[in-house]
């Protein structure tokens, strides 16, 4: 009890230090809201002290208080050596800034960064053991995503970050700024950073893709938790950022921002939490292209058919990205055009495929317009698909369900109903169950909609 009381006192003290820092940097917090550690879905949150109408400004933070590669004390050096810090993630400059600021006693953002002491409480799946990830998250796609993350983080640190900090021992120390701390800061950026939207480009003919804006830390904004049915949104202005209510809030209601349309597997992978089933209206399940391949391969009976099938799948592989998947939500397909093309290709007759090769693709026709395709793969349209298409989707969904292991949907449903012992924001088993169960529900509904 004494230890818990001390933890609460320490958290309260850090929160007060942060609020005093907010006053000093010119962050204006509405009198109608307050930060709290009680009555919120996570350790910190924002709560309405009074009724709030739609369109009210909840807080305003000047851009000078944001923490990113251009505001950090080491911004000059990061800018000077920008070319040596390029990476596939684009996060290295911000992460170097965080390595410096989080370990500097004189940091301008010390009171802000102290809200996450040592970044030890972050509980993304990347901090679970491999055995725990593989057991609890099998089939969800998260173990594979985490493996990719950890490999990229280690390579980025070893190839770019470590040589850089070794060149500047007056600012960084490899014994302090370790791979472990770097990985924790990657998780911190994943969970708490914001990216400013690109400005609208009036030149519609400009096909050149601009790189996304780098991430930045936005104190106060990252204290708000996420739900899909949010009630506030962050607005970017030239001199400041504002959190604005997007619907009325009642006194005592928690203020929720949105991190975007995120399925539970994405929330757990990137932010370390899930929305309780069935509250996440953006939940999805993936059917890997490999499962569609296995489903289609079952029809191959002879060597000539095998050669034709391999040719078709080679074309499909050129159309799809490596490790691609077809995404389904609770309302039906989300990757409609990709799935339509795949099914059309795999179910072609020999003559149709020969014509397809001769024409180097499909001829444009009105049959394949986007609205019709979208409707065809909605829950309402799936039962009316061609029988050959339904059978492939059905079998691919069945194969995908097998990847989750032995636990059946009803077993997980019983855990959901009786799982009081699993509940709590610290329970990894409970969060994993939310992801697994939501995905299985979508796939089982798909089986029902495509049954013969």
CSV table of C-alpha atoms in Angstrom, one decimal:
chain,number,residue,atom,x,y,z
A,1,UNK,CA,0.0,0.0,0.0
A,2,UNK,CA,2.8,2.4,0.9
A,3,UNK,CA,4.5,1.7,-2.5
A,4,UNK,CA,1.2,2.4,-4.3
A,5,UNK,CA,0.7,5.6,-2.4
A,6,UNK,CA,4.2,6.8,-3.2
A,7,UNK,CA,3.5,6.0,-6.9
A,8,UNK,CA,0.3,8.1,-6.8
A,9,UNK,CA,2.1,11.0,-5.1
A,10,UNK,CA,5.0,10.9,-7.6
A,11,UNK,CA,2.5,10.9,-10.5
A,12,UNK,CA,0.6,13.8,-9.0
A,13,UNK,CA,3.8,15.8,-8.5
A,14,UNK,CA,4.9,15.2,-12.1
A,15,UNK,CA,1.5,16.3,-13.3
A,16,UNK,CA,1.7,19.5,-11.3
A,17,UNK,CA,5.3,20.2,-12.6
A,18,UNK,CA,4.0,19.7,-16.2
A,19,UNK,CA,1.1,22.1,-15.7
A,20,UNK,CA,3.4,24.8,-14.3
A,21,UNK,CA,5.7,24.2,-17.3
A,22,UNK,CA,2.6,24.7,-19.6
A,23,UNK,CA,2.0,28.1,-18.0
A,24,UNK,CA,5.6,29.1,-18.6
A,25,UNK,CA,5.6,28.2,-22.3
A,26,UNK,CA,2.3,29.9,-23.0
A,27,UNK,CA,0.1,26.8,-23.4
A,28,UNK,CA,-3.5,28.0,-22.7
A,29,UNK,CA,-5.8,25.4,-21.1
A,30,UNK,CA,-9.5,26.0,-21.0
A,31,UNK,CA,-11.0,26.3,-17.6
A,32,UNK,CA,-13.6,23.8,-18.6
A,33,UNK,CA,-11.2,20.9,-18.7
A,34,UNK,CA,-8.5,19.4,-16.5
A,35,UNK,CA,-5.8,16.7,-16.7
A,36,UNK,CA,-6.5,13.7,-14.4
A,37,UNK,CA,-5.3,10.3,-13.4
A,38,UNK,CA,-8.7,9.3,-12.3
A,39,UNK,CA,-11.8,8.5,-14.4
A,40,UNK,CA,-9.7,8.0,-17.5
A,41,UNK,CA,-9.0,4.9,-19.7
A,42,UNK,CA,-5.2,5.2,-19.2
A,43,UNK,CA,-2.7,6.6,-16.7
A,44,UNK,CA,-3.4,10.2,-17.8
A,45,UNK,CA,-6.3,11.8,-19.6
A,46,UNK,CA,-8.4,15.0,-20.0
A,47,UNK,CA,-11.8,15.4,-18.4
A,48,UNK,CA,-14.5,18.0,-18.8
A,49,UNK,CA,-15.1,20.0,-15.6
A,50,UNK,CA,-18.2,21.7,-17.2
A,51,UNK,CA,-20.5,21.1,-20.1
A,52,UNK,CA,-18.7,21.9,-23.4
A,53,UNK,CA,-20.3,22.8,-26.7
A,54,UNK,CA,-19.1,21.7,-30.2
A,55,UNK,CA,-16.3,23.9,-31.6
A,56,UNK,CA,-14.9,25.1,-28.3
A,57,UNK,CA,-11.1,25.4,-28.0
A,58,UNK,CA,-9.9,23.1,-25.2
A,59,UNK,CA,-6.3,24.2,-25.3
A,60,UNK,CA,-3.8,26.1,-27.5
A,61,UNK,CA,-0.1,25.3,-27.6
A,62,UNK,CA,2.4,27.7,-29.4
A,63,UNK,CA,4.6,26.0,-31.9
A,64,UNK,CA,7.7,27.1,-29.9
A,65,UNK,CA,6.6,24.6,-27.2
A,66,UNK,CA,6.6,21.6,-29.6
A,67,UNK,CA,9.5,19.2,-29.4
A,68,UNK,CA,11.0,18.2,-32.8
A,69,UNK,CA,14.2,18.3,-34.7
A,70,UNK,CA,14.0,22.1,-35.3
A,71,UNK,CA,13.2,23.2,-31.8
A,72,UNK,CA,15.6,20.9,-29.8
A,73,UNK,CA,18.8,22.4,-28.4
A,74,UNK,CA,20.8,20.3,-30.8
A,75,UNK,CA,18.8,21.4,-33.9
A,76,UNK,CA,21.8,23.2,-35.5
A,77,UNK,CA,23.9,20.0,-35.5
A,78,UNK,CA,21.0,17.9,-36.7
A,79,UNK,CA,20.4,20.3,-39.6
A,80,UNK,CA,24.2,20.5,-40.4
A,81,UNK,CA,24.5,16.7,-40.6
A,82,UNK,CA,21.0,16.0,-42.1
A,83,UNK,CA,22.3,14.0,-45.0
A,84,UNK,CA,24.0,11.4,-42.7
A,85,UNK,CA,20.7,10.9,-40.8
A,86,UNK,CA,18.5,9.8,-43.6
A,87,UNK,CA,16.7,6.6,-43.0
A,88,UNK,CA,13.6,4.6,-44.2
A,89,UNK,CA,11.7,5.7,-41.1
A,90,UNK,CA,12.5,9.4,-41.4
A,91,UNK,CA,12.5,9.5,-37.5
A,92,UNK,CA,16.2,9.6,-36.8
A,93,UNK,CA,16.5,13.4,-36.2
A,94,UNK,CA,13.6,13.4,-33.8
A,95,UNK,CA,14.9,10.3,-32.0
A,96,UNK,CA,18.4,11.9,-31.6
A,97,UNK,CA,16.6,15.0,-30.2
A,98,UNK,CA,14.7,12.8,-27.7
A,99,UNK,CA,17.9,10.9,-26.7
A,100,UNK,CA,19.5,14.3,-25.9
A,101,UNK,CA,16.5,16.0,-24.3
A,102,UNK,CA,15.3,13.1,-22.2
A,103,UNK,CA,18.7,12.7,-20.5
A,104,UNK,CA,19.7,16.4,-20.2
A,105,UNK,CA,19.0,17.9,-16.7
A,106,UNK,CA,18.7,21.3,-18.4
A,107,UNK,CA,16.2,20.3,-21.1
A,108,UNK,CA,13.6,22.8,-21.8
A,109,UNK,CA,11.1,19.9,-22.0
A,110,UNK,CA,12.2,18.2,-18.8
A,111,UNK,CA,8.9,18.6,-17.0
A,112,UNK,CA,7.1,17.2,-20.0
A,113,UNK,CA,9.3,14.2,-20.6
A,114,UNK,CA,9.3,13.4,-16.9
A,115,UNK,CA,5.7,12.3,-17.3
A,116,UNK,CA,7.1,9.0,-18.6
A,117,UNK,CA,10.0,8.2,-16.2
A,118,UNK,CA,12.6,6.3,-18.1
A,119,UNK,CA,9.9,5.3,-20.6
A,120,UNK,CA,9.7,2.1,-18.7
A,121,UNK,CA,5.9,1.8,-18.6
A,122,UNK,CA,5.4,1.6,-22.3
A,123,UNK,CA,4.0,-1.9,-23.0
A,124,UNK,CA,3.9,-2.3,-26.8
A,125,UNK,CA,4.2,-5.9,-28.0
A,126,UNK,CA,7.8,-5.1,-29.0
A,127,UNK,CA,8.6,-5.2,-25.2
A,128,UNK,CA,6.9,-8.6,-24.7
A,129,UNK,CA,8.9,-11.7,-25.0
A,130,UNK,CA,8.9,-13.4,-28.4
A,131,UNK,CA,7.3,-16.5,-26.8
A,132,UNK,CA,4.5,-14.3,-25.3
A,133,UNK,CA,3.9,-12.5,-28.7
A,134,UNK,CA,3.8,-15.8,-30.6
A,135,UNK,CA,1.4,-17.4,-28.1
A,136,UNK,CA,-1.0,-14.5,-27.5
A,137,UNK,CA,-1.0,-12.8,-30.9
A,138,UNK,CA,-0.6,-15.8,-33.3
A,139,UNK,CA,-2.5,-15.1,-36.5
A,140,UNK,CA,-3.1,-11.4,-35.8
A,141,UNK,CA,-0.2,-10.1,-37.9
A,142,UNK,CA,1.4,-8.4,-34.9
A,143,UNK,CA,4.3,-10.8,-34.3
A,144,UNK,CA,5.5,-10.3,-37.9
A,145,UNK,CA,5.1,-6.5,-37.7
A,146,UNK,CA,7.1,-6.4,-34.4
A,147,UNK,CA,9.8,-8.6,-35.9
A,148,UNK,CA,10.2,-6.2,-38.8
A,149,UNK,CA,10.2,-3.2,-36.4
A,150,UNK,CA,12.9,-4.6,-34.1
A,151,UNK,CA,15.1,-5.5,-37.1
A,152,UNK,CA,14.7,-2.1,-38.6
A,153,UNK,CA,15.4,-0.4,-35.2
A,154,UNK,CA,18.5,-2.3,-34.6
A,155,UNK,CA,19.8,-1.7,-38.1
A,156,UNK,CA,19.0,2.1,-37.9
A,157,UNK,CA,20.7,2.4,-34.5
A,158,UNK,CA,23.8,0.4,-35.5
A,159,UNK,CA,24.3,1.9,-39.0
A,160,UNK,CA,23.2,5.6,-38.5
A,161,UNK,CA,22.6,6.6,-34.8
A,162,UNK,CA,25.6,5.0,-33.1
A,163,UNK,CA,28.2,6.3,-35.6
A,164,UNK,CA,26.6,9.8,-35.2
A,165,UNK,CA,26.7,9.9,-31.4
A,166,UNK,CA,30.3,8.5,-31.4
A,167,UNK,CA,31.3,11.6,-33.5
A,168,UNK,CA,29.7,13.9,-30.9
A,169,UNK,CA,30.7,12.6,-27.4
A,170,UNK,CA,30.1,16.1,-25.9
A,171,UNK,CA,26.4,15.6,-26.5
A,172,UNK,CA,25.7,11.9,-26.5
A,173,UNK,CA,27.2,8.9,-24.7
A,174,UNK,CA,26.8,5.3,-26.1
A,175,UNK,CA,26.7,4.0,-22.5
A,176,UNK,CA,23.7,6.2,-21.8
A,177,UNK,CA,22.1,6.5,-25.2
A,178,UNK,CA,21.8,2.8,-25.8
A,179,UNK,CA,19.9,0.6,-28.2
A,180,UNK,CA,17.5,-0.2,-25.3
A,181,UNK,CA,16.7,3.5,-24.7
A,182,UNK,CA,16.5,4.1,-28.5
A,183,UNK,CA,13.9,1.3,-28.8
A,184,UNK,CA,11.9,2.8,-25.9
A,185,UNK,CA,11.9,6.2,-27.6
A,186,UNK,CA,10.8,4.6,-30.9
A,187,UNK,CA,7.8,3.2,-29.0
A,188,UNK,CA,7.3,6.7,-27.4
A,189,UNK,CA,7.2,8.3,-30.8
A,190,UNK,CA,4.9,5.6,-32.2
A,191,UNK,CA,2.4,6.1,-29.3
A,192,UNK,CA,2.6,9.8,-28.7
A,193,UNK,CA,3.9,11.8,-31.7
A,194,UNK,CA,1.8,13.7,-34.3
A,195,UNK,CA,2.4,14.4,-38.0
A,196,UNK,CA,1.2,17.6,-39.5
A,197,UNK,CA,-0.9,16.9,-42.6
A,198,UNK,CA,0.5,18.0,-45.9
A,199,UNK,CA,-0.8,21.2,-47.4
A,200,UNK,CA,-3.2,20.8,-50.2
A,201,UNK,CA,-1.4,20.9,-53.6
A,202,UNK,CA,-3.4,22.8,-56.2
A,203,UNK,CA,-1.3,21.2,-59.0
A,204,UNK,CA,-3.3,18.0,-59.7
A,205,UNK,CA,-0.9,17.0,-62.5
A,206,UNK,CA,2.1,16.9,-60.2
A,207,UNK,CA,2.6,13.2,-59.8
A,208,UNK,CA,5.7,13.5,-57.6
A,209,UNK,CA,5.0,12.1,-54.1
A,210,UNK,CA,6.1,14.5,-51.4
A,211,UNK,CA,7.7,12.9,-48.3
A,212,UNK,CA,5.4,13.1,-45.3
A,213,UNK,CA,6.1,15.7,-42.6
A,214,UNK,CA,8.4,14.3,-39.9
A,215,UNK,CA,6.8,13.4,-36.5
A,216,UNK,CA,6.8,15.8,-33.6
A,217,UNK,CA,5.9,15.7,-29.9
A,218,UNK,CA,2.9,17.9,-28.9
A,219,UNK,CA,2.8,18.4,-25.2
A,220,UNK,CA,-0.8,18.2,-23.8
A,221,UNK,CA,-2.2,16.8,-27.0
A,222,UNK,CA,-0.5,13.5,-26.3
A,223,UNK,CA,-2.3,13.3,-22.9
A,224,UNK,CA,-5.6,12.7,-24.6
A,225,UNK,CA,-6.6,9.1,-25.1
A,226,UNK,CA,-8.1,7.7,-28.3
A,227,UNK,CA,-11.4,6.1,-29.2
A,228,UNK,CA,-12.9,5.7,-32.7
A,229,UNK,CA,-15.9,7.7,-31.7
A,230,UNK,CA,-13.8,10.7,-30.5
A,231,UNK,CA,-15.1,14.1,-29.4
A,232,UNK,CA,-12.1,16.3,-30.1
A,233,UNK,CA,-9.6,16.9,-32.9
A,234,UNK,CA,-6.2,18.6,-33.2
A,235,UNK,CA,-6.1,21.6,-35.6
A,236,UNK,CA,-2.8,22.9,-37.1
A,237,UNK,CA,-2.4,26.7,-37.4
A,238,UNK,CA,0.6,28.8,-38.5
A,239,UNK,CA,1.5,29.9,-35.0
A,240,UNK,CA,-0.1,27.3,-32.8
A,241,UNK,CA,-2.0,24.0,-32.5
A,242,UNK,CA,-5.5,23.9,-31.0
A,243,UNK,CA,-7.5,21.0,-29.6
A,244,UNK,CA,-11.2,21.6,-30.5
A,245,UNK,CA,-14.3,19.7,-29.5
A,246,UNK,CA,-16.1,18.1,-32.4
A,247,UNK,CA,-19.3,17.4,-30.5
A,248,UNK,CA,-20.8,18.5,-27.2
A,249,UNK,CA,-19.4,17.0,-24.0
A,250,UNK,CA,-21.1,16.7,-20.6
A,251,UNK,CA,-19.4,17.4,-17.3
A,252,UNK,CA,-17.3,14.5,-16.1
A,253,UNK,CA,-16.9,13.1,-19.7
A,254,UNK,CA,-13.4,12.2,-20.8
A,255,UNK,CA,-12.0,14.1,-23.8
A,256,UNK,CA,-10.9,11.8,-26.6
A,257,UNK,CA,-8.7,12.6,-29.6
A,258,UNK,CA,-8.4,10.3,-32.6
A,259,UNK,CA,-5.3,8.7,-33.9
A,260,UNK,CA,-7.0,7.9,-37.2
A,261,UNK,CA,-9.1,5.0,-38.4
A,262,UNK,CA,-7.1,2.3,-36.5
A,263,UNK,CA,-8.0,-1.4,-36.1
A,264,UNK,CA,-7.3,-3.0,-32.8
A,265,UNK,CA,-4.3,-4.8,-34.1
A,266,UNK,CA,-2.8,-1.4,-35.2
A,267,UNK,CA,-3.7,0.2,-31.8
A,268,UNK,CA,-1.9,-2.6,-29.9
A,269,UNK,CA,1.1,-2.7,-32.3
A,270,UNK,CA,1.7,1.0,-32.4
A,271,UNK,CA,0.2,2.4,-29.2
A,272,UNK,CA,0.1,-0.5,-26.7
A,273,UNK,CA,-3.7,-0.6,-26.0
A,274,UNK,CA,-7.0,-1.8,-27.6
A,275,UNK,CA,-10.6,-0.6,-27.6
A,276,UNK,CA,-12.9,-3.1,-25.9
A,277,UNK,CA,-14.9,-5.2,-28.3
A,278,UNK,CA,-17.2,-4.2,-30.0
A,279,UNK,CA,-16.6,-0.5,-29.5
A,280,UNK,CA,-13.9,-0.1,-32.2
A,281,UNK,CA,-15.9,0.6,-35.3
A,282,UNK,CA,-12.7,0.6,-37.4
A,283,UNK,CA,-11.7,-3.0,-36.5
A,284,UNK,CA,-10.4,-5.1,-39.5
A,285,UNK,CA,-9.1,-8.6,-40.3
A,286,UNK,CA,-6.6,-9.4,-43.1
A,287,UNK,CA,-6.6,-12.3,-45.5
A,288,UNK,CA,-3.0,-12.7,-46.7
A,289,UNK,CA,-2.5,-13.2,-50.4
A,290,UNK,CA,-0.8,-16.4,-49.5
A,291,UNK,CA,-4.1,-17.8,-48.2
A,292,UNK,CA,-5.8,-16.9,-51.4
A,293,UNK,CA,-3.0,-18.7,-53.3
A,294,UNK,CA,-3.5,-21.8,-51.2
A,295,UNK,CA,-7.3,-21.7,-51.8
A,296,UNK,CA,-6.9,-21.3,-55.5
A,297,UNK,CA,-4.2,-24.0,-55.8
A,298,UNK,CA,-6.6,-26.6,-54.4
A,299,UNK,CA,-8.4,-26.7,-57.8
A,300,UNK,CA,-5.3,-27.6,-59.8
A,301,UNK,CA,-5.6,-31.2,-61.0
A,302,UNK,CA,-3.0,-31.6,-63.8
A,303,UNK,CA,0.4,-30.3,-64.9
A,304,UNK,CA,-1.0,-28.0,-67.6
A,305,UNK,CA,-3.4,-26.5,-65.0
A,306,UNK,CA,-0.4,-26.1,-62.7
A,307,UNK,CA,1.5,-24.2,-65.3
A,308,UNK,CA,-1.5,-21.9,-66.1
A,309,UNK,CA,-2.1,-21.3,-62.4
A,310,UNK,CA,1.6,-20.4,-61.8
A,311,UNK,CA,1.4,-17.9,-64.7
A,312,UNK,CA,-1.7,-16.3,-63.3
A,313,UNK,CA,-0.2,-16.0,-59.8
A,314,UNK,CA,3.0,-14.6,-61.2
A,315,UNK,CA,0.9,-11.8,-62.8
A,316,UNK,CA,-1.0,-11.4,-59.5
A,317,UNK,CA,2.3,-11.1,-57.6
A,318,UNK,CA,3.4,-8.3,-59.9
A,319,UNK,CA,0.2,-6.5,-59.2
A,320,UNK,CA,0.4,-6.8,-55.4
A,321,UNK,CA,3.1,-5.7,-52.9
A,322,UNK,CA,5.1,-8.4,-51.1
A,323,UNK,CA,3.2,-9.8,-48.0
A,324,UNK,CA,0.1,-8.0,-49.2
A,325,UNK,CA,-3.3,-8.8,-47.7
A,326,UNK,CA,-7.0,-8.2,-48.5
A,327,UNK,CA,-8.6,-6.2,-45.7
A,328,UNK,CA,-12.1,-6.7,-44.4
A,329,UNK,CA,-14.0,-4.7,-41.9
A,330,UNK,CA,-17.3,-5.3,-40.1
A,331,UNK,CA,-19.1,-3.8,-43.2
A,332,UNK,CA,-17.2,-5.9,-45.8
A,333,UNK,CA,-14.1,-5.5,-48.0
A,334,UNK,CA,-11.9,-2.4,-47.8
A,335,UNK,CA,-9.4,-3.4,-50.5
A,336,UNK,CA,-12.1,-3.9,-53.1
A,337,UNK,CA,-10.3,-3.2,-56.3
A,338,UNK,CA,-7.3,-5.4,-55.4
A,339,UNK,CA,-9.5,-8.3,-54.4
A,340,UNK,CA,-11.7,-7.8,-57.5
A,341,UNK,CA,-8.6,-8.0,-59.8
A,342,UNK,CA,-7.2,-11.0,-57.9
A,343,UNK,CA,-10.4,-13.0,-58.2
A,344,UNK,CA,-11.0,-12.0,-61.8
A,345,UNK,CA,-7.5,-13.1,-62.7
A,346,UNK,CA,-7.5,-16.4,-60.7
A,347,UNK,CA,-10.9,-17.5,-62.0
A,348,UNK,CA,-10.3,-16.8,-65.7
A,349,UNK,CA,-10.7,-19.5,-68.3
A,350,UNK,CA,-7.7,-20.5,-70.4
A,351,UNK,CA,-9.1,-18.4,-73.3
A,352,UNK,CA,-9.7,-15.3,-71.1
A,353,UNK,CA,-6.2,-15.5,-69.7
A,354,UNK,CA,-4.7,-15.7,-73.2
A,355,UNK,CA,-6.6,-12.6,-74.2
A,356,UNK,CA,-5.6,-10.9,-71.0
A,357,UNK,CA,-1.9,-11.6,-71.9
A,358,UNK,CA,-2.3,-10.5,-75.5
A,359,UNK,CA,-3.9,-7.2,-74.4
A,360,UNK,CA,-1.3,-6.8,-71.7
A,361,UNK,CA,-4.0,-6.3,-69.1
A,362,UNK,CA,-7.7,-5.6,-69.0
A,363,UNK,CA,-9.5,-3.3,-71.4
A,364,UNK,CA,-11.4,-0.6,-69.7
A,365,UNK,CA,-15.1,-1.3,-69.4
A,366,UNK,CA,-18.0,0.0,-67.4
A,367,UNK,CA,-18.5,-3.3,-65.6
A,368,UNK,CA,-15.6,-2.6,-63.3
A,369,UNK,CA,-16.4,0.9,-62.0
A,370,UNK,CA,-15.4,1.6,-58.4
A,371,UNK,CA,-18.9,2.0,-56.9
A,372,UNK,CA,-20.1,-1.4,-58.3
A,373,UNK,CA,-16.9,-3.1,-57.1
A,374,UNK,CA,-17.3,-1.6,-53.6
A,375,UNK,CA,-20.9,-2.7,-53.4
A,376,UNK,CA,-20.1,-6.2,-54.6
A,377,UNK,CA,-17.7,-6.8,-51.7
A,378,UNK,CA,-19.9,-5.2,-49.0
A,379,UNK,CA,-21.7,-7.5,-46.6
A,380,UNK,CA,-24.8,-7.0,-48.6
A,381,UNK,CA,-23.1,-7.8,-51.9
A,382,UNK,CA,-20.9,-10.7,-50.9
A,383,UNK,CA,-23.7,-13.4,-51.0
A,384,UNK,CA,-24.5,-12.5,-54.7
A,385,UNK,CA,-20.9,-12.8,-56.0
A,386,UNK,CA,-20.1,-15.5,-58.6
A,387,UNK,CA,-20.0,-18.9,-57.0
A,388,UNK,CA,-16.3,-19.4,-58.0
A,389,UNK,CA,-15.4,-16.1,-56.3
A,390,UNK,CA,-17.3,-16.8,-53.2
A,391,UNK,CA,-15.7,-20.2,-52.9
A,392,UNK,CA,-12.2,-18.7,-53.1
A,393,UNK,CA,-13.0,-16.0,-50.5
A,394,UNK,CA,-14.6,-18.6,-48.2
A,395,UNK,CA,-11.7,-21.0,-48.4
A,396,UNK,CA,-9.1,-18.2,-48.0
A,397,UNK,CA,-11.0,-17.0,-44.9
A,398,UNK,CA,-11.0,-20.6,-43.5
A,399,UNK,CA,-7.3,-20.9,-44.0
A,400,UNK,CA,-6.7,-17.6,-42.4
A,401,UNK,CA,-8.7,-18.7,-39.3
A,402,UNK,CA,-6.5,-21.8,-39.0
A,403,UNK,CA,-3.4,-19.5,-38.6
A,404,UNK,CA,-4.7,-18.4,-35.1
A,405,UNK,CA,-4.1,-21.9,-33.7
A,406,UNK,CA,-6.4,-24.2,-31.8
A,407,UNK,CA,-8.6,-21.7,-30.0
A,408,UNK,CA,-12.1,-21.6,-31.6
A,409,UNK,CA,-14.2,-18.5,-31.8
A,410,UNK,CA,-16.6,-19.7,-29.1
A,411,UNK,CA,-13.6,-20.4,-26.7
A,412,UNK,CA,-12.5,-16.8,-27.1
A,413,UNK,CA,-16.1,-15.6,-26.8
A,414,UNK,CA,-16.4,-17.5,-23.4
A,415,UNK,CA,-13.1,-15.8,-22.3
A,416,UNK,CA,-14.6,-12.4,-23.3
A,417,UNK,CA,-17.7,-13.1,-21.3
A,418,UNK,CA,-16.0,-14.7,-18.2
A,419,UNK,CA,-12.6,-13.0,-18.4
A,420,UNK,CA,-12.9,-10.7,-15.4
A,421,UNK,CA,-9.5,-12.0,-14.3
A,422,UNK,CA,-8.0,-10.9,-17.6
A,423,UNK,CA,-9.4,-7.3,-17.6
A,424,UNK,CA,-7.3,-4.3,-16.7
A,425,UNK,CA,-5.2,-2.0,-18.8
A,426,UNK,CA,-2.0,-3.9,-17.7
A,427,UNK,CA,-3.3,-7.3,-18.9
A,428,UNK,CA,-1.5,-8.4,-22.0
A,429,UNK,CA,-3.7,-11.5,-22.3
A,430,UNK,CA,-6.8,-9.3,-22.3
A,431,UNK,CA,-5.6,-6.9,-25.0
A,432,UNK,CA,-4.4,-9.8,-27.1
A,433,UNK,CA,-7.9,-11.4,-26.8
A,434,UNK,CA,-9.6,-8.1,-27.9
A,435,UNK,CA,-7.5,-8.2,-31.1
A,436,UNK,CA,-7.9,-11.9,-31.8
A,437,UNK,CA,-11.6,-12.0,-31.1
A,438,UNK,CA,-12.5,-9.0,-33.2
A,439,UNK,CA,-10.6,-10.4,-36.2
A,440,UNK,CA,-12.2,-13.8,-35.8
A,441,UNK,CA,-15.7,-12.4,-35.7
A,442,UNK,CA,-15.1,-10.6,-39.0
A,443,UNK,CA,-13.6,-13.7,-40.6
A,444,UNK,CA,-16.5,-15.9,-39.4
A,445,UNK,CA,-19.0,-13.5,-40.7
A,446,UNK,CA,-17.2,-13.7,-44.1
A,447,UNK,CA,-17.5,-17.5,-44.0
A,448,UNK,CA,-21.3,-17.1,-43.5
A,449,UNK,CA,-21.7,-14.5,-46.3
A,450,UNK,CA,-19.8,-16.7,-48.8
A,451,UNK,CA,-21.2,-20.1,-47.8
A,452,UNK,CA,-22.6,-22.0,-50.8
